[in-house]
Each structure stands twice: as C-alpha cells, then as structure tokens.
C-alpha positions as a printed NumPy array, in Angstrom:
array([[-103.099, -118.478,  122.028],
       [-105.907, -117.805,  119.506],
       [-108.981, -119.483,  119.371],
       [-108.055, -121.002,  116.054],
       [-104.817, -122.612,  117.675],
       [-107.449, -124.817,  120.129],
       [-108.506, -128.054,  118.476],
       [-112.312, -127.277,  117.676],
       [-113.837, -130.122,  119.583],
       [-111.66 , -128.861,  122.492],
       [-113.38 , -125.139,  122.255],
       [-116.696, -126.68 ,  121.52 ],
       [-116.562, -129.085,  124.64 ],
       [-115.064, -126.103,  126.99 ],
       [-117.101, -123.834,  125.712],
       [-120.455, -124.845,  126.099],
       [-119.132, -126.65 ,  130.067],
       [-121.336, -124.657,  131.402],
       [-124.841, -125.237,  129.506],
       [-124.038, -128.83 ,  129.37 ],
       [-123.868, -128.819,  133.029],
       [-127.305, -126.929,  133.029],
       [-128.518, -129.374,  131.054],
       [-128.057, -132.273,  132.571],
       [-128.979, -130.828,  136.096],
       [-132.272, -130.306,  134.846],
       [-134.968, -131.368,  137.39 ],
       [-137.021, -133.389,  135.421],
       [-133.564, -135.545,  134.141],
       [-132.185, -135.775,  137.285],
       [-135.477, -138.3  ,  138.081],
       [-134.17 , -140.187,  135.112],
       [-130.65 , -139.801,  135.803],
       [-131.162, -140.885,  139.423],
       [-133.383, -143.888,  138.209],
       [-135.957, -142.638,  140.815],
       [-138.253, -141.523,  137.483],
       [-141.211, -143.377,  136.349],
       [-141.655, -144.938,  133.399],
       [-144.418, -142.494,  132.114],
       [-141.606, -140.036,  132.892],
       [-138.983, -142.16 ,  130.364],
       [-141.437, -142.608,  127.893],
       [-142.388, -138.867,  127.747],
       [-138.407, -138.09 ,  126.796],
       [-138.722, -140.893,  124.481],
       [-141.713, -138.822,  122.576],
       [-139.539, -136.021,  122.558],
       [-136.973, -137.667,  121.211],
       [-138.89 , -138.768,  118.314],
       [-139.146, -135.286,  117.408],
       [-135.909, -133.633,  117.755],
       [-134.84 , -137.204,  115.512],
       [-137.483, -136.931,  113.087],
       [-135.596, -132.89 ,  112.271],
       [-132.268, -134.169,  112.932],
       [-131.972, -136.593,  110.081],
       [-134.342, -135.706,  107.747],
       [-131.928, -132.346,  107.719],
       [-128.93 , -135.313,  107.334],
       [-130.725, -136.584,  104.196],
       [-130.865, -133.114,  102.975],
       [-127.578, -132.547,  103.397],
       [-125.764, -135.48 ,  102.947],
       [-123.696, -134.279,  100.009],
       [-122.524, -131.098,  101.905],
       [-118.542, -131.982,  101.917],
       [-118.685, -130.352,  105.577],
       [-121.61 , -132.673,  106.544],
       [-120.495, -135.861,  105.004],
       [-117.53 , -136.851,  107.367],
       [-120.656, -136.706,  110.332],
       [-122.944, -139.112,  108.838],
       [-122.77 , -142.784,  109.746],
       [-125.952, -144.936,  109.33 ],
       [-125.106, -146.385,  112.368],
       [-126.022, -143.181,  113.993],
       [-129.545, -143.076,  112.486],
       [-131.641, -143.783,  115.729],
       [-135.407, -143.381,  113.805],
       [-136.171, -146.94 ,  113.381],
       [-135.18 , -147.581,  116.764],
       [-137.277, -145.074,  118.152],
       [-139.991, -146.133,  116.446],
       [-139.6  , -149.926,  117.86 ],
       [-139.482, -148.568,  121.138],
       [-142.361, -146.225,  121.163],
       [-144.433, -148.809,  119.481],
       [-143.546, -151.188,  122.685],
       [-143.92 , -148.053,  125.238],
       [-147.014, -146.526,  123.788],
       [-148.9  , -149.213,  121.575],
       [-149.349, -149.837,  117.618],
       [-151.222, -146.852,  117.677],
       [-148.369, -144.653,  119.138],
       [-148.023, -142.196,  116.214],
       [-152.051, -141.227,  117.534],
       [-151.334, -140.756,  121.16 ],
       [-147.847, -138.328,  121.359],
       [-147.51 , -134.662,  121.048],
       [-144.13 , -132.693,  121.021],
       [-143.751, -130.441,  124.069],
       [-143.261, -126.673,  123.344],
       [-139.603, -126.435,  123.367],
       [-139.255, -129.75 ,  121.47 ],
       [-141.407, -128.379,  118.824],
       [-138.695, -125.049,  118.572],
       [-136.291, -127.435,  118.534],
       [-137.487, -129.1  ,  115.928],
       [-137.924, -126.259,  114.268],
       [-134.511, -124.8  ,  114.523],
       [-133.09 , -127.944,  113.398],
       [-135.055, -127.445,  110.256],
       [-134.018, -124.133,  110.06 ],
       [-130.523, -124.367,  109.83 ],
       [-131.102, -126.734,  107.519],
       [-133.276, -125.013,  105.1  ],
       [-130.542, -122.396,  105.173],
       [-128.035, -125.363,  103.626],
       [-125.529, -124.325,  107.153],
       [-123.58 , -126.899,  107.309],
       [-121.666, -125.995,  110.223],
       [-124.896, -125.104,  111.597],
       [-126.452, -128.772,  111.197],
       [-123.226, -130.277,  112.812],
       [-123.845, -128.385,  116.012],
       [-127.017, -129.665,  116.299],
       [-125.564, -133.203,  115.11 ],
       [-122.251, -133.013,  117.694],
       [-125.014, -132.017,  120.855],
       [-127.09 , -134.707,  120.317],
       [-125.121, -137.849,  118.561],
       [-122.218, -137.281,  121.143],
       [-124.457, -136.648,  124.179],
       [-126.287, -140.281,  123.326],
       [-122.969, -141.503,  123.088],
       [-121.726, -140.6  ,  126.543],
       [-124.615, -139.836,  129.598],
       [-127.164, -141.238,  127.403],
       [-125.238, -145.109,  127.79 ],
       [-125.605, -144.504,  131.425],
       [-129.655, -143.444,  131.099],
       [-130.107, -146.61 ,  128.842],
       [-128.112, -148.901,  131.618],
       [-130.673, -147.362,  134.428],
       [-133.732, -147.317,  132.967],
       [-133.392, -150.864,  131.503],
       [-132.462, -152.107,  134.928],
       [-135.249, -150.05 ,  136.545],
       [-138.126, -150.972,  134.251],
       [-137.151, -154.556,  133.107],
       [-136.371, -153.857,  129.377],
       [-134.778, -156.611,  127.48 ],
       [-134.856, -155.983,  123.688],
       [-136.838, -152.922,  123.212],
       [-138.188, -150.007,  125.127],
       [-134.563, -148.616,  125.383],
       [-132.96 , -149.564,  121.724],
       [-133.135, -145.971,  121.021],
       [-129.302, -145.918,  123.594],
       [-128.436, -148.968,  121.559],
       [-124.876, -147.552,  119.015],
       [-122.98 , -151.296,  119.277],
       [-123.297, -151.526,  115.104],
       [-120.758, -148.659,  115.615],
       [-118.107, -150.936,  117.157],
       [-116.258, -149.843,  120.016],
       [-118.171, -146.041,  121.524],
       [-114.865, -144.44 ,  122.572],
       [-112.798, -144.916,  119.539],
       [-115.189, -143.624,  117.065],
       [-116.056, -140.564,  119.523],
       [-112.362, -139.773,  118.673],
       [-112.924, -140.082,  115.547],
       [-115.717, -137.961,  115.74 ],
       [-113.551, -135.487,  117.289],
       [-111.018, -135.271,  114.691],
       [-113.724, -134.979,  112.271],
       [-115.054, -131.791,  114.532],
       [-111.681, -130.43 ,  114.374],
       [-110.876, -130.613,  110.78 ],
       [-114.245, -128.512,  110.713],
       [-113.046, -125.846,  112.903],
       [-109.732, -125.578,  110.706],
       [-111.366, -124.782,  107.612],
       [-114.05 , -122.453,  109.441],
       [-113.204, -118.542,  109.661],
       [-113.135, -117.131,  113.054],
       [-116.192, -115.764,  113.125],
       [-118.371, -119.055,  112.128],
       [-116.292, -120.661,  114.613],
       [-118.226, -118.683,  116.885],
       [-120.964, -118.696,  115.804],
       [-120.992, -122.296,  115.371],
       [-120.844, -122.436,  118.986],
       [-123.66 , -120.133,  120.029],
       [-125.181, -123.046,  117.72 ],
       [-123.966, -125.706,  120.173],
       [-125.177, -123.497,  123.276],
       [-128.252, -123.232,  121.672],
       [-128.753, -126.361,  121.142],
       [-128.439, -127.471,  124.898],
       [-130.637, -124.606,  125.396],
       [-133.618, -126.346,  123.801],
       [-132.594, -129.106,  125.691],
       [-133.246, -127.366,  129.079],
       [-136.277, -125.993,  127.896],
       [-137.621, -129.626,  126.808],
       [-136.981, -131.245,  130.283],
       [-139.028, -128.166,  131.886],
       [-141.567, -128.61 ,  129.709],
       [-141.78 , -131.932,  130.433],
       [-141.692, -131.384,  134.632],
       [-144.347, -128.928,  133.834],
       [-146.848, -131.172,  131.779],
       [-146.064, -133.913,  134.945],
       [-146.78 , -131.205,  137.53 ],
       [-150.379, -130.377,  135.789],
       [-151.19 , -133.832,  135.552],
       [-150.602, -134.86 ,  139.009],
       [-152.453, -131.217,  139.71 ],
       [-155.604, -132.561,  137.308]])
C-alpha cells in the first residue's frame, strides 16, 4: 500500500508517534502533567504559549483566503484573547512588561512565521494540526489538573477552554477529514514534507519545555 492510499491524518498521527511521545515525556511537562508542578511552573508555559499563539494566528489572518487553509480556521479555535485574560490574572495588568519568550519558543515563533511568509499552506496546517489538536486532546487533561491543583475558577486556565466548539470529539473528526482531503490533493513529495513539518513542530515543542526546566534550574541555582 502506498503512502497516498493511507488517510493523511492517519500517516500524520503514525508518523510523528514517536516525537509526540518525546514530547509529552518531556521533564519539565511531566511536573505539569503529573500535577506535582508549581504554579510559577504553569504560568511559565502559559508565557510561552502566548508566543507560539501570537505566530500561529497572525499567520491564520494572513492566510485565511488560502483554499487549503480555509477548511482549518474556526474562530472558535482562536485562543489569543483567552490567553491574554489569563496572563493578565497569572501575571498582573502589567503582564505584557514582565514575560520573555524562551529560546526555542522564540524559533518557534519564528518558523511559524516563516512558513507563513512563504504563503505554504500545507506548511501552516502542520503547525495548525500540532498545536490546535494537541490542546484539544492532553491539553483538556492539563486544564482539568491544574485548575484542580491551583483553585482556578473562571480564568487562569481559559486558554484549555474550546466548549464554543460544541462537542471536542466530533469536530476533531471533522478536523480529520479536513486533514485528509489535504493529503489527497497534496503530491507525494509535500506529503512528506508536510510531515517533517509536523515533526518539526513537536520538535520546538521539546526544545520549549527544556528551556523552560533550564530557566527553573538557574533560578533555584541563583
């Protein structure tokens, strides 16, 4: 069976098994994961977040008339506002003042951009599939811990908040058919390519939790 003959979201999921596992194993998550983190450690992925978002959708805005792009885009998805709210109640009015991207965050950023710039539109739905469906799956179970662990009602963990979708698991196949309809009409080579994209993308995400165990380690060294 050819690659071509897989549903995409089926090669893109058991594809990339491995670096998702990587991912998620990640020391500094697993505190999060574990609900054993502190809540300087939640709100240091939150700053991150706020980068790799701030990239993310402004490249959605760009391009939101891409054909390719537009069956991805749902304004339910757009998480800026919400991470805004919740670094405004985690950091203070003056958040925007006090956070800094980590190293790899800033890359990611960066990359993000970069496929953008370069109107990819396969490219930009890698980057799109990695994080919206990630939020949509482990991230429900971070947002259930570190609510219970750190008392959030309203805010502080909105960010994991997607119920203006409706129900999570029907539009995720949805989202999935929408992936594969992708992969029909890509050639077999941007197929690939499009996950190296996807690999890449978790990747960064590696590298951002080690930054993040590293800036924690030289703290508690200061």
């Amino acid at each position: 069976m050819t690659s071509t003959a897989i549903p995409f979201s089926q090669a893109l999921r058991e594809g990339t098994w491995s670096d998702h596992s990587d991912s998620e194993g990640a020391g500094f998550m697993e505190g999060i994961m574990r609900g054993t983190a502190t809540r300087e450690d939640y709100v240091a992925l939150v700053v991150q977040h706020f980068y790799m978002y701030e990239a993310l959708e402004a490249v959605a805005a760009d391009l939101a008339q891409d054909p390719a792009v537009q069956p991805f885009l749902n304004e339910a998805l757009i998480r800026m506002p919400a991470l805004e709210r919740d670094l405004e109640f985690l950091v203070g009015a003056d958040w925007r003042e006090q956070i800094a991207a980590v190293p790899a965050a800033a890359a990611y950023a960066a990359r993000i951009r970069e496929v953008g710039a370069e109107g990819w539109a396969a490219g930009f739905v890698a980057h799109h599939y990695t994080r919206y469906l990630g939020d949509l799956s482990g991230g429900q179970m971070i947002a259930r811990r570190v609510a219970k662990q750190h008392e959030f009602a309203d805010t502080g963990a909105e960010f994991y908040d997607f119920s203006a979708l409706g129900d999570l698991a029907e539009f995720k196949t949805g989202y999935r058919a929408a992936l594969d309809a992708l992969g029909a009409a890509l050639s077999e080579g941007e197929r690939a390519r499009t996950l190296d994209e996807v690999r890449a993308a978790y990747r960064f995400n590696t590298e951002v939790f080690i930054d993040l165990a590293r800036a924690k380690a030289a703290t508690a060294a200061a």
